[in-house]
Coordinates of C-alpha atoms in Angstrom, one line a residue:
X50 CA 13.0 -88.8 -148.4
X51 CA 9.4 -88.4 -149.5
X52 CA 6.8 -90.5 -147.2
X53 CA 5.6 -93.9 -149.0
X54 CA 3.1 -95.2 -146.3
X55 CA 0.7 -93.3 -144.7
X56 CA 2.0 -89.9 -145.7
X57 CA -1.4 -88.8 -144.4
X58 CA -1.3 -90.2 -141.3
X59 CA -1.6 -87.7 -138.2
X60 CA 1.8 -89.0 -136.4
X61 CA 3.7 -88.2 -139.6
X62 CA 2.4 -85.0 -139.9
X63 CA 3.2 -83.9 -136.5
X64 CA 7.1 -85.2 -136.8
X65 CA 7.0 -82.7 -140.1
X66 CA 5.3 -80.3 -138.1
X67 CA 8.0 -80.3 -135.3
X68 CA 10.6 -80.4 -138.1
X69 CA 9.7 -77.6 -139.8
X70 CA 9.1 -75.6 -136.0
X71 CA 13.1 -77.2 -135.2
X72 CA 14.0 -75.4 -139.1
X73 CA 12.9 -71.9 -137.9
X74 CA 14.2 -71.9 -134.4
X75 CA 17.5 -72.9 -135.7
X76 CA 17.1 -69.8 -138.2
X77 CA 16.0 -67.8 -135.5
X78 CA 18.8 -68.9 -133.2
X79 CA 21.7 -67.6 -136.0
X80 CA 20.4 -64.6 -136.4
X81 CA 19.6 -63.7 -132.6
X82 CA 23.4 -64.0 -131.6
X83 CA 24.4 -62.3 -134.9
X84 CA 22.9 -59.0 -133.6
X85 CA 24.1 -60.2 -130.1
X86 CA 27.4 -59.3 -131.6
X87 CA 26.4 -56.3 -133.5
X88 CA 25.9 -55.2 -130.2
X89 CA 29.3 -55.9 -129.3
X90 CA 31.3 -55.0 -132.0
X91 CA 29.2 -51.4 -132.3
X92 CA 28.8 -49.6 -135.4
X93 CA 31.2 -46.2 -134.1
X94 CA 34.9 -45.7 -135.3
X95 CA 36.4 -48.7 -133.2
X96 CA 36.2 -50.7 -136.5
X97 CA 39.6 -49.6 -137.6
X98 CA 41.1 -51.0 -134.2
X99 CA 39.1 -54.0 -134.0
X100 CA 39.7 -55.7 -137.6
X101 CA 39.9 -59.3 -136.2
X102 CA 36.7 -59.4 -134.5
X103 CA 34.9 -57.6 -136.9
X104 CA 36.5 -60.2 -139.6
X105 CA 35.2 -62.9 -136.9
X106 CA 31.3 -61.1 -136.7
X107 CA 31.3 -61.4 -141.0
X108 CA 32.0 -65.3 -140.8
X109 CA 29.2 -65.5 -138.1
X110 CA 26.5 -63.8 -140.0
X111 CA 27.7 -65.5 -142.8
X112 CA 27.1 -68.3 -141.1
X113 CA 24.0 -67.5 -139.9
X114 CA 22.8 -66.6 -143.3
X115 CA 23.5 -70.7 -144.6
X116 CA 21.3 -71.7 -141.1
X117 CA 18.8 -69.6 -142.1
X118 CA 19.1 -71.2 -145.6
X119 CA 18.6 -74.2 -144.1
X120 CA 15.3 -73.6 -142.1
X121 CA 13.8 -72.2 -145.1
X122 CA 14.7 -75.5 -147.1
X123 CA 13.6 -77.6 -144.4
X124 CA 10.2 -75.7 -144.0
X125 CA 9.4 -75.9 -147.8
X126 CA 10.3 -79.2 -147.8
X127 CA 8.3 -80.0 -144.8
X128 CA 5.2 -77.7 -146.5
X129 CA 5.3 -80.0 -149.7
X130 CA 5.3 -82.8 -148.1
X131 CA 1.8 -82.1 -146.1
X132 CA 0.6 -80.4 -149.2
X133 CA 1.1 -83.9 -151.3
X134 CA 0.0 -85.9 -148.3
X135 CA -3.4 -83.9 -148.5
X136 CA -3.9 -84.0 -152.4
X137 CA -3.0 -87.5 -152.7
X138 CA -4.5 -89.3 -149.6
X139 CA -3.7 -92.9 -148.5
X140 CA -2.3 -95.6 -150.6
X141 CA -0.5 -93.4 -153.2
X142 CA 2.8 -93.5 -154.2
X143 CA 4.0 -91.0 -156.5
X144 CA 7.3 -88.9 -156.8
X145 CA 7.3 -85.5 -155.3
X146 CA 9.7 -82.8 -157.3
X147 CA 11.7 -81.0 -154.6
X148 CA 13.6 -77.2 -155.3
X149 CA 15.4 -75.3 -153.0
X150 CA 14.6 -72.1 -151.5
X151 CA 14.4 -69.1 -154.4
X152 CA 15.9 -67.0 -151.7
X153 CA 18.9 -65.3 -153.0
X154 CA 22.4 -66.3 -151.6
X155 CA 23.9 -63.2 -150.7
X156 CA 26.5 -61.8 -148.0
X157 CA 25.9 -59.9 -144.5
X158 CA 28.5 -58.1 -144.0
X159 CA 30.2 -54.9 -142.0
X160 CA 31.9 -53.4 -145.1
X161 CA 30.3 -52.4 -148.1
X162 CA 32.8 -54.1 -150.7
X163 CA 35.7 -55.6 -151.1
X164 CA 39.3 -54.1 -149.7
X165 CA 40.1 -54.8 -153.6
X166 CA 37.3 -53.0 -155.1
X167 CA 36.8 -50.0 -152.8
X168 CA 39.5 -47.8 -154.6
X169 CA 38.7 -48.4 -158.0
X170 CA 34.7 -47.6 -156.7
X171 CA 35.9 -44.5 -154.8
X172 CA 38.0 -42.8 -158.3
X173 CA 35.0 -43.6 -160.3
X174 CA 32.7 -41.6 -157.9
X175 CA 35.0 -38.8 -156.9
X176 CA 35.1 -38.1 -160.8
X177 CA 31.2 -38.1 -161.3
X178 CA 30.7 -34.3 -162.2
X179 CA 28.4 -32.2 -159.9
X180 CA 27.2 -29.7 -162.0
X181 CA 23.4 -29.4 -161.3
X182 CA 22.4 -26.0 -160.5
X183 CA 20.7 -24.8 -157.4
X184 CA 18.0 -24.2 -159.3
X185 CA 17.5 -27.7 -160.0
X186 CA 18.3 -29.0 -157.1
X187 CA 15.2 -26.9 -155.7
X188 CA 13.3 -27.9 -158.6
X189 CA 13.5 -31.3 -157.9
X190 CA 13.0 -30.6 -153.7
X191 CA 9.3 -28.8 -154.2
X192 CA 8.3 -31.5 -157.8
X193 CA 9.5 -35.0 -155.4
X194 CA 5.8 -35.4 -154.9
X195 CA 4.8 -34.6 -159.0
X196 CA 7.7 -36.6 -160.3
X197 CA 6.8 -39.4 -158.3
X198 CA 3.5 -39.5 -159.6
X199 CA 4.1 -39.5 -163.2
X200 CA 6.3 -42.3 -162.1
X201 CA 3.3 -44.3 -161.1
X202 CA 1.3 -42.8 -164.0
X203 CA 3.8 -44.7 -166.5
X204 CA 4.6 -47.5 -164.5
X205 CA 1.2 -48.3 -162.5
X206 CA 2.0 -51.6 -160.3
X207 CA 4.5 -52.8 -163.2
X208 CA 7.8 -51.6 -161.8
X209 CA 8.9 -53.1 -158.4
X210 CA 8.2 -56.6 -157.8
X211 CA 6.0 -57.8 -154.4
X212 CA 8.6 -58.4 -151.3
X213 CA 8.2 -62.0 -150.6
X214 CA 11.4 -62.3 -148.8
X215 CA 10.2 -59.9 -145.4
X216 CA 8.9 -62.6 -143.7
X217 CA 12.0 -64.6 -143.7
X218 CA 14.2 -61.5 -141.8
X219 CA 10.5 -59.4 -140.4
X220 CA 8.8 -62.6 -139.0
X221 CA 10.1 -62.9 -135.8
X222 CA 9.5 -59.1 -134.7
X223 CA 5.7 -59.6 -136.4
X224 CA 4.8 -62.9 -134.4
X225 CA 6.0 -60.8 -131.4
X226 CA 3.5 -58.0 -132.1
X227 CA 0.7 -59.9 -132.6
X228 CA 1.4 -62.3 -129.4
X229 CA 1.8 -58.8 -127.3
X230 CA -1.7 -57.5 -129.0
X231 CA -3.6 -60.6 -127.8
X232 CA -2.3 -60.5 -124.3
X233 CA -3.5 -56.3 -124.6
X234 CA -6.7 -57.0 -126.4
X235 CA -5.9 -54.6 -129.1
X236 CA -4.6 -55.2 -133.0
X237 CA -1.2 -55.7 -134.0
X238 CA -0.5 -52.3 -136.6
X239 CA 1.8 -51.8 -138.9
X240 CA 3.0 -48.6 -139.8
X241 CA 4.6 -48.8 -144.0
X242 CA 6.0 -45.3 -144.5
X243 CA 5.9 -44.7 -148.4
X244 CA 4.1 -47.6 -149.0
X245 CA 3.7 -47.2 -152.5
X246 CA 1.3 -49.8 -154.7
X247 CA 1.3 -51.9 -152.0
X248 CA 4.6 -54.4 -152.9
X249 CA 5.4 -54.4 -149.1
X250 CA 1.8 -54.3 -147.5
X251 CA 0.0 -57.2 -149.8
X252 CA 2.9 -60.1 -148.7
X253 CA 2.3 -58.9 -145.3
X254 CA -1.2 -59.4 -145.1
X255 CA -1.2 -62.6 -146.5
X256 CA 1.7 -63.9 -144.4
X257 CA 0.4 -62.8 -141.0
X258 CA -3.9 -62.6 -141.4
X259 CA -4.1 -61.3 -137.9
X260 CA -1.8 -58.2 -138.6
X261 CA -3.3 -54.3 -139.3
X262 CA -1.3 -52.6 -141.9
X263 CA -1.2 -48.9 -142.3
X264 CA 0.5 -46.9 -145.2
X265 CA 1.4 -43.5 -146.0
X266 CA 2.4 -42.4 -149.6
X267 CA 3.8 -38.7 -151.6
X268 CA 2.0 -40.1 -154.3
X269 CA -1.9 -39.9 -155.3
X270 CA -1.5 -42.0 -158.2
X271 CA 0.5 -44.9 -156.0
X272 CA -2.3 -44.6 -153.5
X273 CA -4.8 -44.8 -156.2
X274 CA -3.8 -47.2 -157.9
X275 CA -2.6 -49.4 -154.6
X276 CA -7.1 -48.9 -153.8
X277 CA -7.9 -50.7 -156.8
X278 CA -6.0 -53.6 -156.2
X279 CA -8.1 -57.1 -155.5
X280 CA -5.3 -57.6 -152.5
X281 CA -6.3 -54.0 -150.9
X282 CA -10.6 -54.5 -150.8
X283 CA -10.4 -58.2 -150.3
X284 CA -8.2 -56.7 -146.7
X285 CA -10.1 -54.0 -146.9
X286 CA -10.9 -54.2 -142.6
X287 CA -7.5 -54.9 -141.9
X288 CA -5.5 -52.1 -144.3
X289 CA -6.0 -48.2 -144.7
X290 CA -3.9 -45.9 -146.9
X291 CA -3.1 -42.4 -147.0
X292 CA -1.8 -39.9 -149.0
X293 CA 1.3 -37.9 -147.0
X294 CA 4.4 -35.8 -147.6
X295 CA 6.1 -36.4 -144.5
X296 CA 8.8 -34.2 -145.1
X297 CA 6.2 -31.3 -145.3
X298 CA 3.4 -32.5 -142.8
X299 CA 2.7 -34.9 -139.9
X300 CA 1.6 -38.6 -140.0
X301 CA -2.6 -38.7 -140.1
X302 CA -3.9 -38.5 -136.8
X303 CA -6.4 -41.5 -137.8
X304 CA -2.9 -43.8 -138.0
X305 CA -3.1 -45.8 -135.1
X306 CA -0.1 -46.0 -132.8
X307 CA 2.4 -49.2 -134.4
X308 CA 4.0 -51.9 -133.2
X309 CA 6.2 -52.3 -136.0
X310 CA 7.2 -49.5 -138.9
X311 CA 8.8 -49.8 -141.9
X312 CA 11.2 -47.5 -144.4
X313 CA 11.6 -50.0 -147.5
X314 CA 13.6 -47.7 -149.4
X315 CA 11.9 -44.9 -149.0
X316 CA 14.4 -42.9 -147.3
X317 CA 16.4 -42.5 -150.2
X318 CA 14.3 -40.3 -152.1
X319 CA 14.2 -38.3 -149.8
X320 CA 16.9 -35.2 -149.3
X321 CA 19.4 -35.9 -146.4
X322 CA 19.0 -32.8 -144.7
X323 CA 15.1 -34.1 -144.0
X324 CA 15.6 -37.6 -143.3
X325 CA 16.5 -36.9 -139.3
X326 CA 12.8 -34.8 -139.1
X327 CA 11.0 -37.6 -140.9
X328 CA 12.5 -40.5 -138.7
X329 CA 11.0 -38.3 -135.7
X330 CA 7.7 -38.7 -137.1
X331 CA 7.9 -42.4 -137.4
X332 CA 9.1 -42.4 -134.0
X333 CA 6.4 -40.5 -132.7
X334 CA 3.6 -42.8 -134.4
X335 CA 5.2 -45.4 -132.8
X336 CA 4.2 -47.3 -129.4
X337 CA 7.0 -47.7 -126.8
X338 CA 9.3 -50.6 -127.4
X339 CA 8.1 -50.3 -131.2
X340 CA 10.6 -51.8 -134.1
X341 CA 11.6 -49.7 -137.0
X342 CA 12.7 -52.2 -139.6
X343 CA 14.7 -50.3 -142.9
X344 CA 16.3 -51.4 -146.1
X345 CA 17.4 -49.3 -148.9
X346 CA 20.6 -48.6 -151.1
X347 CA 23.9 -48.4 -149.7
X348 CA 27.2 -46.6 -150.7
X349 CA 29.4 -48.7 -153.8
X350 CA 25.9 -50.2 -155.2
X351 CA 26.2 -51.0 -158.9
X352 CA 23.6 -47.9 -159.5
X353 CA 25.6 -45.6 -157.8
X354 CA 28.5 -46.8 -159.8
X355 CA 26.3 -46.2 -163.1
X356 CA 25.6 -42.7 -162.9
X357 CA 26.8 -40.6 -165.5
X358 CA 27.0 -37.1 -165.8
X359 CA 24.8 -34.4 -164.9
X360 CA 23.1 -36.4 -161.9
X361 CA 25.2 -36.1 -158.7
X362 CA 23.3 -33.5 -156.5
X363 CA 25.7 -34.0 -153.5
X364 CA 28.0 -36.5 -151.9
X365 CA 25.9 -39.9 -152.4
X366 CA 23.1 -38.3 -153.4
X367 CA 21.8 -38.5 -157.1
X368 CA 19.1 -37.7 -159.4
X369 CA 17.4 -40.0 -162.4
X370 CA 16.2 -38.9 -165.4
X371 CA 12.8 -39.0 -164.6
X372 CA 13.4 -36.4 -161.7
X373 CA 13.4 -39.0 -159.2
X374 CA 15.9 -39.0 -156.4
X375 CA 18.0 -41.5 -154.5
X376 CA 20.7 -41.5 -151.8
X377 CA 23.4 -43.9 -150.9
X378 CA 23.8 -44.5 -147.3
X379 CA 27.0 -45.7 -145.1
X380 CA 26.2 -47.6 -141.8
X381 CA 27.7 -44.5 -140.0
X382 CA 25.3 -42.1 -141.7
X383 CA 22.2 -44.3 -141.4
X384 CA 23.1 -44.6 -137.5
X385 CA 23.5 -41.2 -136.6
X386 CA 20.4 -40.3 -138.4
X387 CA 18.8 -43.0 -136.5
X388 CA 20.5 -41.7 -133.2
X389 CA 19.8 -38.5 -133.4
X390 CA 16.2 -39.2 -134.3
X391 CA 15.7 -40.7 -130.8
X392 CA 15.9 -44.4 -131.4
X393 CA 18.1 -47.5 -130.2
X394 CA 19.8 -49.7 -132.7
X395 CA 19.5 -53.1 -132.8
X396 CA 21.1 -53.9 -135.9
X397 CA 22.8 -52.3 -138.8
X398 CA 24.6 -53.8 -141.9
X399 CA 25.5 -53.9 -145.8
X400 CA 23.6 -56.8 -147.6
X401 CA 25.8 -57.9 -150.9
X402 CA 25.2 -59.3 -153.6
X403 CA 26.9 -60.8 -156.9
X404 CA 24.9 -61.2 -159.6
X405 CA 26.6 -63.5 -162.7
X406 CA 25.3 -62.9 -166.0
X407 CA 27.4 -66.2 -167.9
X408 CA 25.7 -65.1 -171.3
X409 CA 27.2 -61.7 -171.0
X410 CA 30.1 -62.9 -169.1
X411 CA 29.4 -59.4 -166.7
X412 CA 29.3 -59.8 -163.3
X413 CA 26.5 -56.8 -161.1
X414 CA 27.3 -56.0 -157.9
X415 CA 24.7 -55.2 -155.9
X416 CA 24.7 -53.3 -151.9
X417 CA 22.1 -52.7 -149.5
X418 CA 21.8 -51.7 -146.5
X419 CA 19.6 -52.8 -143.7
X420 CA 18.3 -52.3 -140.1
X421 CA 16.0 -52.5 -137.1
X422 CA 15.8 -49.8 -134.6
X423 CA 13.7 -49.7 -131.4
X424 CA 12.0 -46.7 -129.8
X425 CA 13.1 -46.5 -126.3
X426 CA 10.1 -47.6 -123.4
X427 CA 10.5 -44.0 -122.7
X428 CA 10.5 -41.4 -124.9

């Protein structure tokens, strides 16, 4: 119920204050003992064996994922409330329009679809022809840096949307950083590998104005473009970009060492056989006790579903018409990659999601998968 006396005073603000604080520790709280049982349930072959508790582990991140619903609620709720309080001042009484959280309702889960679904997915990809040529395939290997600029060249900073949403699941690691920096006297760094026209690094800035953000890029024209951007010179002492293949060279020496790195899906355009060589980098840019944080597509997504002939280049690995690449990963792939690149998983999962068009009556659905990693103290 909105305030009606005194919304300005300072003893209500400090009850909304500790409300919201109450929101995001209970969000917090979920999601801590969900990858406490990650942990335990492992992401290895004992999934087969184990159905009950890994049936168990989906209804507690499910779970989790409504708590952490509710924080976010309560803490936009809690956020108008102070905001109206200030605009209005004392002595006026008007009706405040509330929403809920624009935060898409989606499911954490262990599998990657439905028992019901997975066999009608798997005869639709077995019969996806793989007739591209090894010419092409090498074609599009040395062009991924050429393709990916004309991509930029059409789209400029039209095509992907800005990535509101990493605060809610990247926060707590951030906050973490920065804490750690202070007590060191140095400057929290992020590390965004493929970082594009800046969707990922401009949220971050704004969300966290004591955090460094770095970014690498294939493309010129992304970095370019990403330069001009009000976000990037208005930042312009706290963000530096660079141009870098880091399938074919090393991260800039000028990058300082991170505290946090990201992959937002990035490592899908890349071939398989380099992702293990780039995930090294990153781990070598990295401090000790750093967090790798990664999202990207996963295997039964609605895209991989899509493709017609003439685009699969390999198991779960495709090519678009513009030249452009992408890669479907399982949880098993994604965590030997990440195992065999020399860092400790936290967390790994499939993030679903149904998306209802009633016009249409069509129903998308849509998989991703995500995960943080830590490099190991020593290394």
């Amino acid at each position: 119920t909105p305030p009606t006396k005194r919304a300005g005073g300072p003893g209500k603000e400090e009850h909304i204050r500790a409300l919201e604080g109450h929101g995001s520790s209970l969000g917090r709280l979920a999601a801590d003992f969900a990858i406490f049982l990650q942990r335990y349930v492992g992401v290895e072959g004992s999934m087969g064996k184990r159905q009950d508790i890994i049936k168990f582990a989906d209804g507690l991140r499910a779970h989790s994922l409504k708590l952490r619903s509710m924080a976010d609620d309560i803490s936009f709720i809690s956020s108008s409330i102070l905001t109206f309080a200030t605009d209005q001042g004392e002595g006026r009484d008007e009706k405040i329009k509330f929403r809920r959280s624009q935060k898409p309702d989606h499911v954490v889960s262990m599998e990657p679809c439905d028992y019901a679904d997975r066999k009608k997915f798997d005869k639709i990809i077995s019969s996806q022809p793989q007739t591209v040529s090894e010419f092409w395939k090498n074609k599009y290997e040395e062009d991924a840096g050429r393709n990916w600029d004309l991509f930029y060249k059409r789209n400029e900073n039209r095509f992907f949307k800005d990535r509101h949403y990493l605060h809610h699941i990247m926060g707590k690691d951030i906050k973490s950083a920065i804490l750690k920096a202070k007590k060191d006297g140095t400057n929290p760094v992020l590390m965004e590998v493929g970082c594009g026209v800046g969707n990922t690094m401009f949220p971050l800035l704004t969300d966290f104005p004591e955090l460094h953000v770095y970014g690498v890029d294939i493309s010129k024209n992304a970095i370019e473009i990403l330069q001009q951007r009000p976000q990037f010179k208005q930042n312009s002492n706290r963000s530096k970009v660079w141009v870098c293949d880091l399938v074919k060279s090393e991260i800039p020496k000028e990058m300082p060492p991170s505290d946090i790195s990201t992959l937002i899906f990035v490592l899908s355009a890349i071939n398989p056989t380099g992702i293990v060589g780039v995930l090294r980098k990153v781990l070598k840019a990295m401090k000790p006790g750093g967090i790798l944080f990664i999202r990207d597509y996963a295997i039964y997504d609605l895209s991989q579903i899509r493709f017609g002939a003439g685009s699969k280049l390999e198991e779960n690995l495709y090519v678009r018409q513009d030249g452009t690449r992408t890669y479907f990963f399982s949880t098993e792939t994604l965590g030997d990659m990440l195992k065999e690149a020399g860092f400790d998983i936290i967390a790994i999962e499939y993030h679903r999601k149904n998306i209802k068009n009633a016009k249409k009556g069509i129903e998308m659905k849509r998989t991703w998968i995500q995960s943080s990693s830590r490099k190991p103290l020593l290394s």
